[in-house]
PDB file of C-alpha atoms in Angstrom:
ATOM      1  CA  MET K   1      -5.151 -16.961  -2.705  1.00 82.00           C
ATOM      2  CA  LYS K   2      -3.090 -15.170  -5.982  1.00 81.00           C
ATOM      3  CA  THR K   3      -6.923 -14.635  -6.478  1.00 83.00           C
ATOM      4  CA  ILE K   4      -7.423 -13.607  -3.099  1.00 89.00           C
ATOM      5  CA  HIS K   5      -4.512 -11.137  -3.368  1.00 89.00           C
ATOM      6  CA  SER K   6      -5.521  -9.865  -6.560  1.00 86.00           C
ATOM      7  CA  TYR K   7      -8.918  -8.773  -6.008  1.00 88.00           C
ATOM      8  CA  TRP K   8      -8.123  -7.115  -1.833  1.00 93.00           C
ATOM      9  CA  ALA K   9      -5.857  -5.111  -4.087  1.00 93.00           C
ATOM     10  CA  TYR K  10      -8.580  -4.006  -5.428  1.00 94.00           C
ATOM     11  CA  ILE K  11     -10.202  -2.718  -2.114  1.00 96.00           C
ATOM     12  CA  VAL K  12      -6.518  -1.465  -0.995  1.00 97.00           C
ATOM     13  CA  LEU K  13      -5.837   0.479  -3.838  1.00 96.00           C
ATOM     14  CA  ALA K  14      -9.932   2.781  -4.076  1.00 97.00           C
ATOM     15  CA  VAL K  15      -9.427   3.307   0.033  1.00 98.00           C
ATOM     16  CA  LEU K  16      -6.019   3.892  -0.049  1.00 98.00           C
ATOM     17  CA  ILE K  17      -6.857   6.225  -3.498  1.00 98.00           C
ATOM     18  CA  PHE K  18      -9.575   7.731  -1.303  1.00 98.00           C
ATOM     19  CA  THR K  19      -7.615   8.323   1.631  1.00 98.00           C
ATOM     20  CA  VAL K  20      -4.911  10.979  -0.103  1.00 98.00           C
ATOM     21  CA  VAL K  21      -7.242  13.119  -1.803  1.00 98.00           C
ATOM     22  CA  ASN K  22      -8.959  13.080   0.818  1.00 97.00           C
ATOM     23  CA  ALA K  23      -6.230  14.732   3.217  1.00 97.00           C
ATOM     24  CA  ILE K  24      -4.868  17.115  -0.026  1.00 98.00           C
ATOM     25  CA  ILE K  25      -8.716  18.643   0.250  1.00 97.00           C
ATOM     26  CA  GLY K  26      -8.751  18.621   3.864  1.00 97.00           C
ATOM     27  CA  LEU K  27      -4.802  20.956   3.328  1.00 96.00           C
ATOM     28  CA  THR K  28      -5.984  22.810   1.049  1.00 97.00           C
ATOM     29  CA  GLN K  29      -9.370  23.925   2.210  1.00 97.00           C
ATOM     30  CA  LYS K  30      -7.799  24.548   5.813  1.00 95.00           C
ATOM     31  CA  LYS K  31     -10.901  21.316   6.849  1.00 97.00           C
ATOM     32  CA  GLU K  32     -11.139  19.878  10.754  1.00 96.00           C
ATOM     33  CA  PHE K  33      -9.058  16.941  11.220  1.00 96.00           C
ATOM     34  CA  THR K  34     -12.289  14.382  12.521  1.00 95.00           C
ATOM     35  CA  HIS K  35     -13.718  11.064  13.027  1.00 95.00           C
ATOM     36  CA  LYS K  36     -14.390  10.672   9.518  1.00 96.00           C
ATOM     37  CA  GLU K  37     -10.841  11.018   8.657  1.00 96.00           C
ATOM     38  CA  PHE K  38      -8.605   9.255  11.637  1.00 96.00           C
ATOM     39  CA  ARG K  39     -11.110   6.028  10.572  1.00 97.00           C
ATOM     40  CA  LEU K  40     -10.591   6.337   6.776  1.00 97.00           C
ATOM     41  CA  GLY K  41      -6.973   6.237   7.963  1.00 97.00           C
ATOM     42  CA  LEU K  42      -7.477   3.068   9.638  1.00 98.00           C
ATOM     43  CA  PHE K  43      -9.623   1.577   8.048  1.00 97.00           C
ATOM     44  CA  THR K  44      -6.433   2.200   5.151  1.00 98.00           C
ATOM     45  CA  LEU K  45      -3.926   0.971   7.027  1.00 98.00           C
ATOM     46  CA  ILE K  46      -5.937  -2.231   8.050  1.00 98.00           C
ATOM     47  CA  THR K  47      -7.438  -3.449   4.979  1.00 98.00           C
ATOM     48  CA  SER K  48      -3.243  -3.014   3.233  1.00 97.00           C
ATOM     49  CA  HIS K  49      -2.074  -5.032   6.444  1.00 98.00           C
ATOM     50  CA  ILE K  50      -4.404  -7.515   5.752  1.00 97.00           C
ATOM     51  CA  GLN K  51      -2.700  -7.395   2.216  1.00 97.00           C
ATOM     52  CA  LEU K  52       0.179  -7.641   3.310  1.00 97.00           C
ATOM     53  CA  LEU K  53      -0.448 -11.077   5.038  1.00 96.00           C
ATOM     54  CA  ILE K  54      -2.121 -12.180   2.017  1.00 96.00           C
ATOM     55  CA  GLY K  55       0.578 -11.584  -0.758  1.00 95.00           C
ATOM     56  CA  LEU K  56       3.160 -12.454   1.991  1.00 95.00           C
ATOM     57  CA  GLY K  57       1.113 -16.739   2.047  1.00 95.00           C
ATOM     58  CA  TRP K  58       0.648 -16.526  -1.673  1.00 93.00           C
ATOM     59  CA  TYR K  59       4.468 -14.878  -2.330  1.00 93.00           C
ATOM     60  CA  PHE K  60       6.043 -17.917  -0.348  1.00 94.00           C
ATOM     61  CA  MET K  61       3.944 -19.961  -2.289  1.00 93.00           C
ATOM     62  CA  SER K  62       4.986 -18.989  -5.617  1.00 91.00           C
ATOM     63  CA  PRO K  63       6.456 -20.155  -8.208  1.00 91.00           C
ATOM     64  CA  TRP K  64       8.674 -16.997  -8.898  1.00 89.00           C
ATOM     65  CA  TYR K  65       9.017 -17.492  -4.808  1.00 92.00           C
ATOM     66  CA  LYS K  66      10.607 -21.378  -5.788  1.00 93.00           C
ATOM     67  CA  ALA K  67      11.958 -19.691  -8.958  1.00 92.00           C
ATOM     68  CA  LEU K  68      14.415 -17.227  -7.126  1.00 92.00           C
ATOM     69  CA  LYS K  69      15.512 -19.610  -4.423  1.00 92.00           C
ATOM     70  CA  ALA K  70      17.255 -22.071  -6.850  1.00 94.00           C
ATOM     71  CA  ASN K  71      18.426 -20.239  -9.280  1.00 90.00           C
ATOM     72  CA  GLY K  72      18.069 -16.566  -7.807  1.00 90.00           C
ATOM     73  CA  GLY K  73      20.729 -15.070 -11.254  1.00 92.00           C
ATOM     74  CA  GLU K  74      18.545 -15.912 -13.490  1.00 92.00           C
ATOM     75  CA  VAL K  75      15.273 -14.487 -12.223  1.00 91.00           C
ATOM     76  CA  MET K  76      17.600 -11.568 -11.742  1.00 94.00           C
ATOM     77  CA  LYS K  77      18.559 -11.449 -15.808  1.00 94.00           C
ATOM     78  CA  GLU K  78      14.032 -11.493 -16.667  1.00 91.00           C
ATOM     79  CA  PRO K  79      12.640  -7.895 -15.783  1.00 91.00           C
ATOM     80  CA  THR K  80       9.102  -9.903 -15.948  1.00 88.00           C
ATOM     81  CA  ALA K  81      10.103 -12.686 -12.929  1.00 90.00           C
ATOM     82  CA  ARG K  82      12.516  -9.652 -11.231  1.00 92.00           C
ATOM     83  CA  LEU K  83       9.102  -7.576 -10.444  1.00 92.00           C
ATOM     84  CA  LEU K  84       7.185 -10.105  -9.274  1.00 91.00           C
ATOM     85  CA  ALA K  85       9.958 -12.385  -7.195  1.00 92.00           C
ATOM     86  CA  VAL K  86      11.667  -8.864  -5.716  1.00 93.00           C
ATOM     87  CA  GLU K  87      10.380  -6.028  -7.047  1.00 94.00           C
ATOM     88  CA  HIS K  88       6.584  -5.941  -6.419  1.00 94.00           C
ATOM     89  CA  PRO K  89       6.627  -7.657  -2.646  1.00 95.00           C
ATOM     90  CA  LEU K  90       9.961  -5.707  -1.702  1.00 96.00           C
ATOM     91  CA  THR K  91       8.122  -2.413  -2.894  1.00 97.00           C
ATOM     92  CA  MET K  92       4.424  -3.424  -0.993  1.00 97.00           C
ATOM     93  CA  ILE K  93       6.332  -3.558   1.965  1.00 97.00           C
ATOM     94  CA  ILE K  94       8.354  -0.445   1.918  1.00 98.00           C
ATOM     95  CA  ALA K  95       4.511   1.080   1.356  1.00 98.00           C
ATOM     96  CA  ILE K  96       3.484  -0.930   3.967  1.00 98.00           C
ATOM     97  CA  ALA K  97       5.844   0.505   6.050  1.00 98.00           C
ATOM     98  CA  LEU K  98       5.103   4.109   5.112  1.00 98.00           C
ATOM     99  CA  ILE K  99       1.490   4.073   5.863  1.00 98.00           C
ATOM    100  CA  THR K 100       2.068   2.097   9.100  1.00 98.00           C
ATOM    101  CA  ILE K 101       4.697   5.344   9.890  1.00 98.00           C
ATOM    102  CA  GLY K 102       2.123   7.534   8.127  1.00 97.00           C
ATOM    103  CA  TRP K 103      -0.267   6.474  10.518  1.00 97.00           C
ATOM    104  CA  SER K 104       1.629   6.848  13.755  1.00 97.00           C
ATOM    105  CA  LYS K 105       2.957   9.621  13.224  1.00 97.00           C
ATOM    106  CA  HIS K 106      -0.693  11.634  13.149  1.00 96.00           C
ATOM    107  CA  LYS K 107      -1.467  10.147  16.337  1.00 94.00           C
ATOM    108  CA  LYS K 108       1.400  12.884  17.650  1.00 95.00           C
ATOM    109  CA  GLN K 109       0.096  15.640  15.827  1.00 94.00           C
ATOM    110  CA  VAL K 110      -1.940  18.449  17.308  1.00 93.00           C
ATOM    111  CA  LYS K 111      -3.465  20.229  14.250  1.00 96.00           C
ATOM    112  CA  SER K 112      -5.221  19.518  12.174  1.00 95.00           C
ATOM    113  CA  GLU K 113      -3.372  21.137   9.000  1.00 96.00           C
ATOM    114  CA  ALA K 114      -0.452  18.820   9.935  1.00 96.00           C
ATOM    115  CA  LYS K 115      -2.330  15.764  10.091  1.00 97.00           C
ATOM    116  CA  PHE K 116      -3.651  16.312   6.482  1.00 97.00           C
ATOM    117  CA  LYS K 117      -0.075  17.030   5.694  1.00 97.00           C
ATOM    118  CA  THR K 118       1.343  14.010   7.544  1.00 97.00           C
ATOM    119  CA  PHE K 119      -1.071  11.650   5.517  1.00 97.00           C
ATOM    120  CA  VAL K 120      -0.703  13.783   2.176  1.00 97.00           C
ATOM    121  CA  ILE K 121       2.901  12.840   2.868  1.00 98.00           C
ATOM    122  CA  PHE K 122       3.421   9.126   4.234  1.00 98.00           C
ATOM    123  CA  TYR K 123       0.469   8.126   2.367  1.00 98.00           C
ATOM    124  CA  GLY K 124       0.515   9.840  -0.520  1.00 98.00           C
ATOM    125  CA  LEU K 125       4.219   7.940  -1.257  1.00 98.00           C
ATOM    126  CA  ALA K 126       2.782   5.049  -0.618  1.00 98.00           C
ATOM    127  CA  LEU K 127      -0.376   4.828  -2.778  1.00 98.00           C
ATOM    128  CA  VAL K 128       3.006   6.433  -5.485  1.00 98.00           C
ATOM    129  CA  LEU K 129       4.778   2.874  -4.398  1.00 97.00           C
ATOM    130  CA  ILE K 130       1.936   1.272  -5.057  1.00 97.00           C
ATOM    131  CA  LEU K 131       1.048   2.556  -8.299  1.00 96.00           C
ATOM    132  CA  ALA K 132       5.063   1.737 -10.333  1.00 95.00           C
ATOM    133  CA  ARG K 133       5.141  -1.557  -9.033  1.00 93.00           C
ATOM    134  CA  ILE K 134       2.135  -3.423  -9.778  1.00 90.00           C
ATOM    135  CA  PRO K 135       2.474  -5.444 -11.926  1.00 86.00           C
ATOM    136  CA  TRP K 136      -0.536  -4.116 -14.531  1.00 80.00           C
ATOM    137  CA  ASN K 137       0.134  -6.997 -17.440  1.00 79.00           C
ATOM    138  CA  ASN K 138      -0.502  -9.468 -14.555  1.00 73.00           C
ATOM    139  CA  TRP K 139      -3.454  -8.050 -12.678  1.00 64.00           C
ATOM    140  CA  PHE K 140      -6.323  -7.538 -15.966  1.00 57.00           C
TER     141      PHE K 140
END
């Protein structure tokens, strides 16, 4: 499960980066929001939600969750354990919530500029959070 979670993360990160960069380009160059952008945003939403489900499955089987349940105080004192047991999961849930909110808000927008701006803000914030809390030492 951990391996799937790690490999799927590459897909999510690549798609999210591509979506944010595409939205920035669309916003700055005043492009028309087309079916391509719609599908890209939806694909980002779907891949991130799949990652969330895989991650939650792995989390509740992980040694970090077991350690947190057994002795939360000790886990919170150790930065690496705290990252894996608390910070990473909570931050990723927040990031995926931002992607979901961005997707929902963009559908209510009429103008292309507003749609791109919504993606830039919400998907962009999600990207920043994800990059901030990836356990890089464990990932490579």
